[in-house]
Short mmCIF file of C-alpha atoms in Angstrom, two decimals:
data_model
loop_
_atom_site.label_atom_id
_atom_site.label_comp_id
_atom_site.label_asym_id
_atom_site.label_seq_id
_atom_site.Cartn_x
_atom_site.Cartn_y
_atom_site.Cartn_z
CA MET A 3 17.52 7.14 -25.39
CA ASN A 4 16.54 10.49 -24.36
CA HIS A 5 14.37 10.20 -22.16
CA GLN A 6 14.17 14.31 -21.60
CA SER A 7 11.97 14.07 -24.19
CA LEU A 8 9.79 10.82 -25.66
CA PRO A 9 8.80 9.47 -28.19
CA LEU A 10 5.57 10.55 -29.44
CA VAL A 11 4.45 6.47 -29.86
CA ASP A 12 5.17 6.15 -26.07
CA ILE A 13 3.30 9.59 -25.32
CA SER A 14 -0.21 8.42 -27.68
CA LEU A 15 0.36 5.41 -25.83
CA ILE A 16 0.18 7.06 -22.24
CA ILE A 17 -2.20 9.45 -22.76
CA ILE A 18 -4.91 6.11 -24.53
CA TYR A 19 -4.77 5.04 -21.31
CA LEU A 20 -5.37 8.40 -19.26
CA LEU A 21 -8.31 9.12 -21.53
CA GLY A 22 -9.70 4.46 -21.10
CA MET A 23 -9.31 5.18 -18.04
CA ILE A 24 -11.40 8.77 -17.68
CA ALA A 25 -13.42 7.09 -20.51
CA VAL A 26 -14.89 3.80 -18.54
CA GLY A 27 -15.63 6.88 -14.91
CA TYR A 28 -17.87 8.88 -17.45
CA HIS A 29 -18.98 5.37 -18.38
CA PHE A 30 -20.26 5.00 -15.49
CA SER A 31 -21.46 7.99 -14.27
CA LYS A 32 -24.43 7.27 -16.11
CA LYS A 33 -25.78 4.83 -13.05
CA ASN A 34 -24.31 6.83 -10.45
CA GLN A 35 -27.41 8.17 -9.03
CA ASN A 36 -27.02 7.73 -5.66
CA ALA A 37 -25.84 7.24 -2.80
CA GLU A 38 -25.47 4.02 -2.89
CA GLN A 39 -23.69 3.74 -6.18
CA PHE A 40 -21.85 5.90 -5.56
CA THR A 41 -19.81 3.30 -2.28
CA LYS A 42 -21.66 0.24 -3.45
CA ALA A 43 -22.72 -0.52 -7.31
CA SER A 44 -25.71 -1.69 -5.40
CA GLY A 45 -23.85 -5.16 -4.54
CA SER A 46 -23.86 -6.30 -8.46
CA ILE A 47 -19.86 -7.11 -8.68
CA PRO A 48 -18.55 -10.98 -10.03
CA GLY A 49 -16.72 -12.25 -6.91
CA TRP A 50 -13.92 -13.10 -10.13
CA ALA A 51 -14.16 -8.93 -10.48
CA ILE A 52 -13.48 -7.76 -7.28
CA GLY A 53 -10.80 -9.83 -5.69
CA ALA A 54 -8.66 -8.54 -9.56
CA SER A 55 -9.32 -5.30 -8.10
CA ILE A 56 -8.83 -6.66 -4.75
CA TYR A 57 -5.23 -7.58 -6.07
CA ALA A 58 -4.57 -4.05 -7.63
CA THR A 59 -5.55 -2.60 -4.50
CA PHE A 60 -3.09 -3.59 -2.83
CA LEU A 61 0.15 -3.78 -6.12
CA SER A 62 0.63 -0.61 -5.26
CA SER A 63 3.40 1.15 -6.96
CA ASN A 64 5.22 0.73 -3.79
CA THR A 65 4.95 -2.51 -4.93
CA PHE A 66 5.91 -2.34 -8.33
CA LEU A 67 9.33 -0.33 -7.21
CA GLY A 68 9.74 -0.63 -3.97
CA VAL A 69 9.24 -4.18 -3.88
CA PRO A 70 12.96 -4.40 -6.98
CA GLY A 71 14.44 -1.62 -4.59
CA LYS A 72 14.48 -3.09 -2.13
CA ALA A 73 15.52 -6.94 -3.82
CA TYR A 74 18.13 -5.37 -5.37
CA ALA A 75 19.57 -3.95 -1.99
CA GLY A 76 19.35 -6.66 0.39
CA ASN A 77 17.57 -10.09 -0.08
CA TRP A 78 13.86 -11.50 -0.74
CA ASN A 79 13.21 -11.75 3.51
CA ALA A 80 10.48 -8.57 2.66
CA PHE A 81 7.58 -11.23 0.46
CA VAL A 82 8.02 -13.48 4.10
CA PHE A 83 5.00 -10.45 4.38
CA SER A 84 2.88 -12.18 1.26
CA LEU A 85 3.56 -15.77 2.96
CA SER A 86 1.88 -14.15 5.18
CA MET A 87 -1.23 -13.57 3.62
CA PRO A 88 -3.00 -16.83 3.47
CA LEU A 89 -3.50 -17.07 7.15
CA ALA A 90 -5.16 -13.48 7.71
CA ALA A 91 -7.28 -14.36 4.25
CA TRP A 92 -8.44 -17.19 6.12
CA VAL A 93 -8.86 -15.27 9.25
CA ALA A 94 -11.36 -13.19 6.88
CA SER A 95 -12.77 -15.00 5.69
CA LYS A 96 -14.17 -17.34 9.23
CA TYR A 97 -14.70 -14.23 11.09
CA PHE A 98 -15.23 -11.08 9.75
CA ILE A 99 -16.95 -11.04 6.06
CA PRO A 100 -20.26 -12.88 7.65
CA PHE A 101 -19.47 -10.53 9.83
CA TYR A 102 -19.75 -6.89 7.87
CA ARG A 103 -22.26 -8.70 5.96
CA GLY A 104 -24.08 -9.89 8.03
CA THR A 105 -24.15 -5.50 9.75
CA GLY A 106 -25.55 -5.04 5.86
CA GLU A 107 -22.89 -1.37 7.05
CA ILE A 108 -21.01 0.14 4.72
CA SER A 109 -18.69 1.16 7.24
CA ALA A 110 -16.64 -0.49 9.02
CA TYR A 111 -16.53 1.59 11.57
CA THR A 112 -19.86 1.86 12.08
CA ASN A 113 -20.09 -1.07 14.70
CA LEU A 114 -16.98 -0.60 17.03
CA GLU A 115 -19.46 2.46 17.50
CA LYS A 116 -22.47 0.71 19.21
CA ARG A 117 -20.00 -2.44 20.83
CA PHE A 118 -17.77 0.32 22.36
CA GLY A 119 -19.52 4.35 22.24
CA ALA A 120 -18.63 7.23 19.69
CA TRP A 121 -14.35 7.70 20.98
CA ALA A 122 -13.80 4.32 19.05
CA ARG A 123 -15.27 4.99 16.28
CA THR A 124 -13.66 8.43 15.29
CA TYR A 125 -10.19 7.15 16.81
CA ALA A 126 -11.05 4.15 14.01
CA VAL A 127 -11.86 6.77 11.70
CA VAL A 128 -9.21 9.25 12.76
CA CYS A 129 -6.58 6.21 12.41
CA PHE A 130 -8.09 4.86 8.83
CA LEU A 131 -8.12 8.35 6.95
CA LEU A 132 -4.30 9.04 8.18
CA THR A 133 -3.41 4.74 6.53
CA GLN A 134 -4.83 6.52 3.30
CA LEU A 135 -3.33 9.46 3.18
CA ALA A 136 0.37 8.52 4.14
CA ARG A 137 -0.88 5.14 1.64
CA MET A 138 -1.76 7.55 -1.25
CA GLY A 139 0.98 10.14 -0.29
CA SER A 140 3.82 7.06 0.05
CA ILE A 141 1.71 5.78 -4.09
CA PHE A 142 2.12 9.63 -5.40
CA PHE A 143 5.90 10.38 -4.28
CA GLY A 144 7.32 6.37 -6.18
CA ILE A 145 5.30 6.58 -9.00
CA ALA A 146 6.67 11.03 -9.32
CA LEU A 147 10.92 9.76 -8.84
CA SER A 148 10.51 7.60 -11.11
CA LEU A 149 7.77 8.55 -14.22
CA GLN A 150 11.07 11.57 -13.48
CA ALA A 151 12.88 9.04 -14.48
CA LEU A 152 11.99 8.20 -17.52
CA THR A 153 10.43 11.50 -18.92
CA GLY A 154 12.41 14.70 -17.33
CA TYR A 155 9.43 16.11 -16.47
CA SER A 156 9.01 17.57 -12.60
CA MET A 157 8.08 15.52 -10.05
CA GLU A 158 4.94 17.62 -9.09
CA ILE A 159 4.22 18.04 -12.90
CA ILE A 160 3.08 14.23 -12.87
CA MET A 161 1.85 14.48 -9.58
CA TRP A 162 0.02 17.70 -10.73
CA VAL A 163 -1.98 15.18 -13.69
CA MET A 164 -2.14 11.83 -12.26
CA GLY A 165 -3.60 13.08 -9.82
CA ILE A 166 -6.97 15.17 -11.09
CA CYS A 167 -6.96 12.43 -14.02
CA ILE A 168 -7.40 9.94 -10.97
CA ILE A 169 -10.30 11.90 -8.99
CA VAL A 170 -12.27 12.58 -12.29
CA TYR A 171 -12.80 9.16 -13.37
CA THR A 172 -13.10 8.23 -9.38
CA VAL A 173 -16.50 10.89 -8.71
CA LEU A 174 -17.55 10.89 -11.92
CA GLY A 175 -17.35 6.81 -11.41
CA GLY A 176 -17.30 6.29 -7.58
CA ILE A 177 -16.61 2.31 -6.94
CA GLU A 178 -17.63 0.57 -10.00
CA ALA A 179 -15.72 2.98 -12.67
CA VAL A 180 -12.74 2.25 -9.50
CA ILE A 181 -12.65 -1.66 -9.88
CA TRP A 182 -13.69 -2.10 -13.68
CA THR A 183 -10.40 0.51 -13.53
CA GLU A 184 -8.35 -1.91 -11.16
CA VAL A 185 -9.12 -4.58 -13.17
CA ALA A 186 -7.85 -3.57 -16.76
CA GLN A 187 -5.38 -2.39 -14.47
CA ALA A 188 -4.14 -5.50 -13.05
CA PHE A 189 -3.32 -6.76 -16.26
CA ILE A 190 -1.69 -3.98 -16.92
CA LYS A 191 1.13 -4.35 -14.60
CA THR A 192 1.42 -7.72 -14.59
CA PHE A 193 1.77 -7.30 -17.67
CA GLY A 194 3.56 -4.65 -17.76
CA ALA A 195 6.53 -6.41 -14.95
CA LEU A 196 6.58 -9.82 -16.90
CA LEU A 197 8.07 -7.48 -19.61
CA ILE A 198 10.43 -5.58 -17.59
CA LEU A 199 12.25 -9.57 -16.50
CA TYR A 200 12.27 -10.31 -19.83
CA LEU A 201 14.30 -7.26 -21.72
CA ILE A 202 16.58 -7.43 -18.07
CA ILE A 203 16.87 -11.95 -18.96
CA LYS A 204 17.59 -10.57 -22.87
CA ASP A 205 20.39 -8.33 -22.17
CA MET A 206 22.72 -10.74 -20.02
CA PRO A 207 24.80 -12.64 -21.49
CA GLU A 208 24.05 -16.55 -19.72
CA GLY A 209 20.81 -15.54 -18.49
CA THR A 210 18.50 -17.19 -16.80
CA GLN A 211 21.39 -18.91 -15.19
CA GLN A 212 23.84 -15.69 -14.52
CA VAL A 213 21.64 -13.86 -12.35
CA ILE A 214 20.53 -17.29 -10.40
CA GLU A 215 23.85 -18.15 -10.22
CA ILE A 216 25.00 -14.58 -9.07
CA GLY A 217 21.81 -14.35 -6.41
CA THR A 218 23.68 -17.50 -4.87
CA THR A 219 26.18 -16.38 -4.68
CA GLU A 220 26.17 -12.67 -3.45
CA ASN A 221 22.79 -14.44 -0.68
CA LYS A 222 20.10 -12.40 -2.45
CA PHE A 223 17.17 -15.23 -2.17
CA SER A 224 17.12 -15.43 1.82
CA LEU A 225 14.26 -15.01 3.66
CA GLY A 226 16.05 -13.14 5.92
CA SER A 227 17.53 -14.77 9.61
CA LEU A 228 15.06 -17.71 11.92
CA ASN A 229 16.47 -17.04 14.29
CA TRP A 230 14.03 -15.45 17.23
CA ASP A 231 15.80 -11.87 17.22
CA PHE A 232 12.39 -9.11 17.19
CA THR A 233 15.69 -6.79 17.07
CA SER A 234 16.15 -6.57 13.11
CA SER A 235 14.14 -7.42 10.25
CA THR A 236 13.73 -11.46 10.43
CA PHE A 237 11.96 -13.97 8.18
CA TRP A 238 9.55 -13.94 11.94
CA VAL A 239 9.35 -9.89 12.47
CA VAL A 240 8.80 -9.62 8.73
CA LEU A 241 6.09 -12.66 9.06
CA PHE A 242 4.28 -10.89 12.82
CA TYR A 243 3.89 -8.35 10.94
CA GLY A 244 3.11 -8.61 7.92
CA PHE A 245 -0.54 -10.96 9.01
CA LEU A 246 -1.89 -7.85 11.21
CA ILE A 247 -0.92 -5.78 8.24
CA ASN A 248 -3.17 -8.63 6.38
CA LEU A 249 -5.38 -8.92 9.18
CA ASN A 250 -5.46 -5.33 9.54
CA ASN A 251 -6.15 -4.41 5.66
CA PHE A 252 -8.69 -7.09 5.06
CA GLY A 253 -10.53 -6.63 8.83
CA MET A 254 -10.81 -2.72 9.33
CA ASP A 255 -9.44 -1.24 6.03
CA GLN A 256 -12.72 1.06 3.91
CA ASN A 257 -11.01 -0.23 0.74
CA TYR A 258 -11.65 -3.72 1.39
CA ILE A 259 -14.38 -3.94 3.90
CA GLN A 260 -16.51 -1.55 0.87
CA ARG A 261 -15.47 -4.94 -1.65
CA TYR A 262 -17.17 -7.21 0.42
CA HIS A 263 -20.50 -5.45 -0.08
CA THR A 264 -19.79 -5.17 -3.99
CA THR A 265 -20.14 -8.84 -4.03
CA THR A 266 -24.07 -10.17 -4.57
CA SER A 267 -23.13 -13.49 -1.75
CA GLU A 268 -21.41 -14.21 0.92
CA SER A 269 -19.58 -16.57 -0.79
CA GLU A 270 -18.63 -13.95 -3.83
CA ALA A 271 -17.64 -11.44 -1.26
CA ARG A 272 -14.50 -15.01 0.73
CA LYS A 273 -14.44 -16.12 -3.66
CA SER A 274 -12.70 -12.11 -3.70
CA LEU A 275 -10.70 -12.64 -1.69
CA TRP A 276 -9.32 -15.36 -2.28
CA MET A 277 -8.80 -14.77 -5.56
CA CYS A 278 -6.43 -11.42 -4.42
CA VAL A 279 -4.06 -13.94 -2.46
CA TRP A 280 -3.39 -16.51 -4.84
CA MET A 281 -3.71 -13.10 -7.65
CA TYR A 282 -0.98 -12.05 -5.57
CA ILE A 283 1.59 -13.75 -3.62
CA PRO A 284 2.99 -14.88 -7.51
CA ALA A 285 2.68 -11.26 -8.51
CA SER A 286 4.68 -10.63 -5.58
CA LEU A 287 7.19 -12.98 -6.04
CA LEU A 288 7.92 -12.01 -9.91
CA PHE A 289 9.13 -8.30 -7.78
CA PHE A 290 10.96 -9.48 -5.97
CA ILE A 291 12.74 -11.74 -9.45
CA ILE A 292 12.78 -8.40 -11.62
CA GLY A 293 15.10 -6.62 -7.41
CA SER A 294 17.38 -9.50 -8.32
CA SER A 295 17.26 -10.23 -11.58
CA LEU A 296 18.32 -6.36 -11.65
CA TYR A 297 21.40 -7.17 -9.60
CA ALA A 298 22.76 -9.34 -11.57
CA TYR A 299 23.01 -6.93 -14.78
CA TYR A 300 24.28 -3.75 -13.12
CA GLU A 301 26.86 -6.29 -11.99
CA VAL A 302 27.60 -7.54 -15.24
CA HIS A 303 27.14 -3.84 -16.52
CA PRO A 304 29.20 -2.04 -14.11
CA GLU A 305 29.55 1.17 -16.41
CA LEU A 306 25.37 1.16 -16.04
CA LEU A 307 26.10 1.06 -12.71
CA ASN A 308 28.36 3.83 -12.37
CA GLN A 309 26.50 5.53 -14.73
CA LEU A 310 23.07 5.56 -12.38
CA LYS A 311 25.21 6.47 -9.44
CA LEU A 312 26.67 9.22 -10.90
CA GLU A 313 22.58 10.45 -12.15
CA VAL A 314 21.88 10.29 -8.66
CA VAL A 315 25.34 11.83 -6.68
CA LYS A 316 24.20 14.44 -10.17
CA ALA A 317 20.66 15.20 -8.52
CA LYS A 318 20.83 15.43 -4.77
CA PHE A 319 24.01 18.13 -6.20
CA PRO A 320 23.94 19.84 -9.59
CA ASN A 321 26.35 22.29 -9.21
CA LEU A 322 29.29 19.86 -8.35
CA SER A 323 33.01 19.88 -10.34
CA SER A 324 33.54 16.57 -12.45
CA SER A 325 35.76 15.45 -10.05
CA GLU A 326 33.80 15.81 -7.07
CA LEU A 327 30.73 14.55 -8.68
CA VAL A 328 32.92 11.02 -8.80
CA ALA A 329 34.17 10.97 -5.33
CA GLN A 330 31.11 11.13 -3.77
CA ALA A 331 28.70 8.60 -6.19
CA ALA A 332 31.86 5.92 -4.87
CA GLN A 333 30.77 7.05 -1.75
CA LEU A 334 26.97 6.24 -1.75
CA LYS A 335 25.66 2.91 -0.68
CA VAL A 336 23.79 0.12 -1.82
CA GLU A 337 20.02 2.00 -0.61
CA ASP A 338 20.81 5.18 -1.29
CA TYR A 339 20.18 4.07 -5.18
CA GLY A 340 17.41 0.14 -4.64
CA ASP A 341 14.89 2.48 -5.61
CA LYS A 342 16.13 4.49 -8.42
CA VAL A 343 17.74 1.25 -10.58
CA MET A 344 14.32 -0.34 -12.11
CA PRO A 345 13.71 3.47 -13.73
CA HIS A 346 17.79 3.74 -14.05
CA PHE A 347 17.19 0.49 -16.94
CA MET A 348 14.13 1.76 -17.76
CA VAL A 349 15.29 5.35 -19.29
CA HIS A 350 18.66 3.47 -20.91
CA LYS A 351 17.22 -0.11 -22.25
CA ILE A 352 13.80 -0.02 -22.43
CA PRO A 353 12.81 0.22 -26.92
CA VAL A 354 11.14 3.08 -27.86
CA GLY A 355 7.11 1.65 -27.90
CA LEU A 356 6.90 -0.68 -25.09
CA MET A 357 7.91 2.39 -22.61
CA GLY A 358 4.23 4.13 -23.61
CA LEU A 359 3.26 0.16 -22.31
CA ILE A 360 5.59 0.13 -19.23
CA ILE A 361 4.78 3.18 -18.37
CA SER A 362 0.70 3.09 -18.93
CA ALA A 363 1.79 0.57 -15.87
CA LEU A 364 3.03 1.95 -14.00
CA LEU A 365 0.57 4.37 -13.79
CA SER A 366 -1.50 2.01 -13.67
CA ALA A 367 0.47 0.63 -10.61
CA ALA A 368 -0.54 3.77 -9.30
CA MET A 369 -3.88 5.05 -10.05
CA SER A 370 -5.72 1.87 -8.81
CA THR A 371 -4.42 2.29 -5.25
CA ILE A 372 -4.95 5.80 -4.40
CA SER A 373 -8.34 5.69 -6.69
CA SER A 374 -9.38 2.87 -4.19
CA GLY A 375 -7.88 5.37 -1.75
CA MET A 376 -10.19 7.50 -2.62
CA ASN A 377 -13.18 6.54 -2.22
CA ALA A 378 -12.87 4.74 0.63
CA SER A 379 -11.47 7.58 2.85
CA ALA A 380 -14.94 9.49 1.28
CA THR A 381 -17.08 7.28 2.79
CA VAL A 382 -15.51 6.54 5.45
CA PHE A 383 -16.55 10.79 6.43
CA SER A 384 -19.34 10.45 4.67
CA ILE A 385 -21.15 8.16 7.49
CA ASP A 386 -18.64 8.27 10.33
CA ILE A 387 -18.18 12.28 10.71
CA TYR A 388 -20.55 14.07 8.16
CA GLN A 389 -23.79 11.85 9.08
CA ARG A 390 -22.36 10.85 12.64
CA TYR A 391 -21.42 14.94 13.92
CA PHE A 392 -23.13 17.15 11.34
CA VAL A 393 -26.49 16.47 9.54
CA LYS A 394 -28.24 13.27 10.63
CA GLU A 395 -31.31 13.43 8.10
CA ILE A 396 -29.47 13.55 4.77
CA SER A 397 -31.23 13.85 1.53
CA ASP A 398 -29.37 10.95 -1.58
CA LYS A 399 -28.90 14.14 -3.82
CA SER A 400 -27.00 15.98 -1.24
CA SER A 401 -25.72 12.41 0.33
CA LEU A 402 -24.31 12.09 -2.89
CA ARG A 403 -22.32 15.93 -3.58
CA ILE A 404 -20.98 15.36 0.09
CA LEU A 405 -19.50 12.74 -1.57
CA HIS A 406 -18.13 13.57 -4.50
CA THR A 407 -16.99 16.81 -2.70
CA SER A 408 -14.77 15.05 -0.22
CA THR A 409 -13.73 12.98 -2.90
CA VAL A 410 -12.13 15.30 -4.30
CA ILE A 411 -10.45 16.47 -1.04
CA PHE A 412 -8.44 13.29 -0.19
CA GLY A 413 -7.33 13.41 -3.47
CA PHE A 414 -5.38 16.32 -2.67
CA LEU A 415 -4.53 15.45 0.43
CA GLY A 416 -2.45 12.67 -1.14
CA LEU A 417 -1.23 14.85 -3.40
CA ALA A 418 0.08 17.24 -1.35
CA SER A 419 0.72 13.76 1.34
CA GLY A 420 2.96 12.82 -1.87
CA MET A 421 4.93 16.01 -2.52
CA ALA A 422 6.51 15.50 1.83
CA MET A 423 7.41 12.83 1.30
CA ILE A 424 10.28 13.40 -1.77
CA GLY A 425 13.46 12.75 -0.73
CA VAL A 426 13.02 9.86 0.97
CA LYS A 427 15.38 6.92 0.66
CA SER A 428 13.30 4.36 0.71
CA ILE A 429 9.64 3.87 -0.16
CA LEU A 430 8.70 1.00 1.19
CA ASP A 431 10.32 1.25 4.80
CA ILE A 432 8.14 4.75 4.84
CA TRP A 433 5.38 3.08 3.41
CA TRP A 434 5.70 0.11 5.85
CA GLN A 435 6.43 2.64 9.80
CA LEU A 436 2.86 4.73 8.83
CA SER A 437 1.24 2.03 7.81
CA GLY A 438 1.77 0.40 11.61
CA LEU A 439 1.73 3.56 13.57
CA PHE A 440 -2.12 3.75 12.25
CA ALA A 441 -2.71 0.14 11.93
CA ALA A 442 -2.19 -1.16 15.63
CA GLY A 443 -4.34 0.25 17.59
CA MET A 444 -7.23 0.22 15.46
CA LEU A 445 -7.01 -3.73 14.61
CA GLY A 446 -6.29 -4.35 18.68
CA LEU A 447 -9.96 -2.05 19.00
CA PHE A 448 -11.99 -4.45 16.77
CA LEU A 449 -10.29 -7.19 17.61
CA LEU A 450 -11.33 -7.13 21.38
CA GLY A 451 -14.72 -6.16 19.71
CA LEU A 452 -15.34 -8.73 17.80
CA PHE A 453 -13.50 -12.03 20.35
CA SER A 454 -13.46 -10.46 24.15
CA LYS A 455 -17.35 -9.98 24.73
CA LYS A 456 -18.08 -8.85 28.09
CA ALA A 457 -14.66 -6.05 26.97
CA THR A 458 -16.31 -2.40 27.91
CA ASN A 459 -16.34 1.00 26.97
CA GLN A 460 -14.39 1.43 30.50
CA ALA A 461 -11.73 -1.40 29.84
CA ALA A 462 -11.16 -0.92 25.75
CA ILE A 463 -10.07 2.85 26.78
CA ILE A 464 -7.74 2.44 29.36
CA ALA A 465 -6.65 -0.86 27.07
CA THR A 466 -6.62 1.91 23.69
CA LEU A 467 -4.00 3.80 26.05
CA ILE A 468 -1.67 1.22 27.00
CA GLY A 469 -1.77 -0.17 23.89
CA LEU A 470 -0.79 3.70 22.11
CA VAL A 471 1.28 4.32 25.00
CA VAL A 472 2.99 0.38 23.54
CA ILE A 473 3.16 1.98 19.51
CA CYS A 474 4.80 5.14 20.63
CA TRP A 475 7.30 3.76 22.59
CA VAL A 476 8.04 0.89 19.77
CA THR A 477 7.98 3.31 16.56
CA PHE A 478 9.59 7.29 18.45
CA SER A 479 11.61 6.03 21.50
CA ASP A 480 15.39 5.93 19.41
CA ILE A 481 14.48 9.53 19.21
CA LEU A 482 15.78 10.40 23.49
CA PRO A 483 18.12 11.43 24.57
CA ALA A 484 21.15 9.34 26.05
CA GLU A 485 20.66 9.94 29.39
CA TYR A 486 17.17 7.75 28.37
CA ASP A 487 18.91 4.70 27.01
CA GLY A 488 17.81 2.18 29.23
CA LEU A 489 15.00 2.83 28.22
CA LYS A 490 15.15 2.87 24.50
CA SER A 491 13.31 -0.39 22.59
CA HIS A 492 15.75 -2.21 20.74
CA LEU A 493 12.85 -3.80 19.01
CA HIS A 494 12.76 -3.29 15.38
CA LYS A 495 10.61 -1.19 14.38
CA ASN A 496 7.99 -3.33 12.41
CA MET A 497 7.13 -5.21 15.89
CA SER A 498 5.27 -1.34 16.66
CA ILE A 499 1.98 -3.54 15.54
CA VAL A 500 2.60 -6.81 16.30
CA LEU A 501 3.26 -5.49 19.82
CA GLY A 502 0.69 -2.81 20.35
CA THR A 503 -1.94 -5.32 18.31
CA VAL A 504 -1.19 -8.01 20.80
CA THR A 505 -1.33 -5.59 24.30
CA LEU A 506 -4.24 -3.80 23.30
CA PHE A 507 -6.36 -6.80 22.97
CA ILE A 508 -4.56 -8.96 26.63
CA SER A 509 -5.25 -5.97 28.19
CA GLY A 510 -8.60 -5.56 27.63
CA VAL A 511 -8.98 -9.68 28.91
CA ILE A 512 -7.19 -8.71 31.66
CA VAL A 513 -8.50 -5.22 33.10
CA THR A 514 -12.54 -6.64 31.72
CA LYS A 515 -12.00 -9.63 34.60
CA LEU A 516 -10.08 -6.97 36.84
CA MET A 517 -13.17 -5.34 36.72
CA ALA A 518 -15.88 -8.54 36.72
CA LYS A 519 -13.96 -9.32 39.82
CA ASN A 520 -14.36 -5.94 41.46
CA ASP A 521 -18.06 -5.66 40.81
CA SER A 522 -18.67 -9.46 42.26
#
């Protein structure tokens, strides 16, 4: 199949999908007459739809492309992240959902100002917005990477077309359009993944049994070492990292907090959260199975693997001679091409007609998470920045205009972030590092405010500064010159959120007690 020109039937399916998403936005635009409808959908959406929507936000193109790439290049160690979700969901459903529904505040960060002052709210908002830009950027980049291989169009053109479509339907329809498009996208992307797995297994000479045999021989199904070692990506590092990132998602991320307010009741909000968890765990496992199956497939078809390596080198060094290309390809490590295996399989092995469906599934995986990020970022900017610092008393019409404008701005900023990521090796690694960096202090501060009733503003400031020092040490100390080797952290980078959150919380409790002791 010539990937430079998609057949008309596939292009038609993709256009129908994109126009369908815009049509949903247009449909809900008639109801979007005020800010509450744009941000909360007036609390009228059933729990099952919210659950499917949260699942779709979780199941981004980072999962669709990054997870098979990880499983291909390594093993199932990253699946432990998904296994940590039930514990995080239990904490969120017991403490966070009643708390947010009780406050009635649409922003996840308004309460931090009531608890510790304006600085705490602003700090959390900045961390959230940076996290969203990192997330949207990594997803724009990931989808452009695969669609470039599938269509031949440049990554920049792909990002622009997709970005404008998402901006249009998110601005038109608000949170209700985001949720209902995500319900459709949840089913499209899951079907797309099952279809890819079927096509891989169908082409294996001995079917599923051969995938299991090769995977077992090569240790592809390992969840990581059970040693209590925090310097490498062991089972425990990913479990603790996953628990705290998921706790941050369910308890501090505006994308999810906003959805708790769109349901008809607290019990529906809880139901939506658990529905997301029980949908996501088997779905993420499906993507690890795809990665391991691709590994077995390319072992059985080494000529395709050689072809892939040559394509990767040629994309990077277009002016090399044939012999130089072969020499460079032989030196490639598996992590250099892991993320590109699934797009390569799709280009060469998916028949005409099905390609349009698969690309629509890939687009839906990206668009659901980006549209959520745009809407949540616009809500936070409007409430926590514009109405907090610039115009306190604002008409409903002006508020809606600010939401529309900031949705567009964050859409383009996410697009710029994606373009800046062109050239990174692993989508999943870059996203995990950035999210851990921005989320750690935010989660620790929130937990301190929620569970330590005596913690004061001064104690929170000191604890946050200590937490930030620890986060930066774990994340950046490896760039210190050789003479400062003794000061370097040897912990795995994913430990930044674990150590940062725990340090901030414990520091806050200790400082509060010391201050109370001095006062008495």
